[in-house]
C-alpha cells in the first residue's frame, strides 16, 4: 500500500484506515519521510559491527582485483576516501610508484633491501628511541626499514592513539619518514585492551567520516551509521527513529535546501544575543499582563487569570478570534508595515524586524515540536482508556499517528520560515505563503484538538474528528511541498541573500 | 618521571658529551636538577650571521612522555629573530611541535636551533614585528640583531648610536630592556618609540 494514495480521502469509511493502522511504526515514519519523493532513495542503517564488516568487504573487493597486501589496500583506500572506483582507476591508469608515494606506503612489489636475516640475527641492534641494544628479534619496523624496539613501538603507538587520537595517519617513528603504520602491525604490537579498543573505534570512525556514502546518525548517543548508494539531499531514517538529511546531516528540512538552512543556522547562531529574548518561554497576556508560560505546542493561548481568560495567539499576541476563522494571518510578514519602518529611516531595525518575524515563527514551531513529545504520553493514556471501552489496540493507533503527523507538520513549518526568509517576493511566493498559512492553520487546529478538546469529547466521535483533521494536515503539507518542489523544477524561486 | 625518559636523557647526555660539536664548543648541555626534567642548553651563534660570536642559553623541560612528545624549549637569552619571541623567548619550530619524532634527540634539537639562527623563516613568524623588519628592512634587521647579540649574548658589535638612544629613554625612567625593545620595534626612531612607551 502506498501512503500517497490515501491522502485526500476524507470519507468516513474506515476500511482503508485499518491498513494504515496495521503498519509498523517505523514503516509509517519511513513512508511519511519519503512521501514527497517520487524516486525511492535506498539506504541501510548499519551497526558498528556491520560498519567494520563493510570496511573489510571493501578491502576484499579491491583485493580481488588488485593483488597487494590487505594492509596496503586499506591505506590506499583511505587515501581515496574509500572510493574504490577512483583507486582502481588511478591504480591502472597512472604512475603506481607516485600513487604509493602519495598514499605514504612502500610499493609492495619492491623487495626491501635488507641484509640477510641470518647475518642480522647474530647481531645486536641499537634502538634509536630508547638507545638500548636489542636482539634482532626484539626489533621491528615497517617496509621503510626504520627499526625500533618493540616496547618503544608500543609506547609510540599508545601516545599517538590515546593522546593525539590518530589512527590511520600514524607514521613511522623515524624523523622525516612519512610511511604509515598499517592496522595489522598496530594491532599485533599493542597489548593493552584499552588502547586496542580505542584504536578500533578511531579506525571505524575515520572510515565513516572519510566515506562519502556513510554518515553517523547525528542524534545524541546514537551509534548507528546510514549507508547510501549515492549522496543526495534526501531524508533517511535511523533505527533510533531520527530522520535526517543525508547530505547535510541536519534534521530533515524539506522544503528548504541544505545551503539556505546552513546559512540560516549560522545566522541564528551569530544573532543569538538579539534573538534570545524571543526564545523565552514566557510572555505576558496582552490584556491583563499576567505572565503566561507556554506549556504545550498549541498557539491558542487562554490567559490563566480567572478574571481575564483572554484568548490570544502566542505568536502575534493578537486576539485568537480571527485565527480560528478562515483568514488565519499569522504567517505572512506585513510588507506594508516593513515599508513604513523603512520610511522612518530605520533600515537596520526593519531588517532586524524582518529577521525576527521569521525567526520568531521558526523558533515557535521548534519549541512546539519539543512540547509535542509530551503529547505522546497524554495520547497514550487516552489510547489505554479507549481500549478499556472495547476498542482494539489497532483501532486506537490513529491517535499516535495524529501526533506523528502533527510533528511532521511542525518540522515542515519550521523549515518553511527559513525558506520564506530568503525568498524574493513574486506571484509564486504569494501562493507559497498562502499554502504556508493553510498548513499552519490546519496544524494549529489539530494541535489544539489533541491538546485540549479531546478530553471533553465523546470517545465515539474522537476517531472521526482526529482523522479528518490529520488527513487535512497531511493534504495541506503535501500541497505545500509539491508546490515548492515544482518551483525548484521550474526555477520560480528567487532569493534575497 | 617515567623510566624511559630518564634513561633516554642519561644516554643523550653522553651522546652530547662525546659529540664533536662539544669539542668545537658550539653546543653544550647541563643538568639543572637531579631528576633530569630540567636542563640548560647552550648554542653558539652560527658564523656569518648577526648572531656570530654570541652565546645563547636555552631552557629545556623534558616531559614525562619524552621521547614520544617533544621537549619544551625556549630561549633564556634575549634575541632578535623572526621565529623567536623577543619578549618571552618562545620558539616557533616545527620539530618542537608536530614534526617531532621519537628518534630525535636533544642534540638534534640544539643543532636545529642553531640552523634556525642561520636561516630564519619570516613567513612562519613567532615575532611578527621582527619578521616584517626582516622582510622589509633587512639592513636594519641585521644591525638590530647584532646589537641584541652584543647586549645579551656577549657579541662583539657595538652600535654607539643605538646606545645613545637607549640612554635617552632610560633618562626618562624607562627600563633598558623596554627602551631597547621599543626602539627596535620602530626601526630606532626615537620619537615613535617614545610615543609607544608613553601612550
Ligand atoms: Zn627502544
Ligand atoms: Zn620509516
Ligand atoms: Zn540514530
Ligand atoms: Zn540537508
PDB file of C-alpha atoms and ligand atoms in Angstrom, chain A residues 45 217-219 222-224 238-242 244, ligand 3:
ATOM      1  CA  UNK A  45      21.258   1.550   8.743  1.00  0.00           C
ATOM      2  CA  UNK A 217      23.351   9.387  12.812  1.00  0.00           C
ATOM      3  CA  UNK A 218      23.646  12.884  14.306  1.00  0.00           C
ATOM      4  CA  UNK A 219      21.284  12.052  17.142  1.00  0.00           C
ATOM      5  CA  UNK A 222      23.158   7.011  18.715  1.00  0.00           C
ATOM      6  CA  UNK A 223      25.868   4.723  17.339  1.00  0.00           C
ATOM      7  CA  UNK A 224      24.296   3.753  14.034  1.00  0.00           C
ATOM      8  CA  UNK A 238      17.874   5.858  11.537  1.00  0.00           C
ATOM      9  CA  UNK A 239      16.886   2.817  13.601  1.00  0.00           C
ATOM     10  CA  UNK A 240      16.691   5.175  16.586  1.00  0.00           C
ATOM     11  CA  UNK A 241      13.858   6.997  14.801  1.00  0.00           C
ATOM     12  CA  UNK A 242      15.771  10.152  13.933  1.00  0.00           C
ATOM     13  CA  UNK A 244      17.811  13.471   8.890  1.00  0.00           C
TER      14      UNK A 244
HETATM   15 ZN1  LIG C   3      20.106   7.207  15.208  1.00  0.00          ZN
END
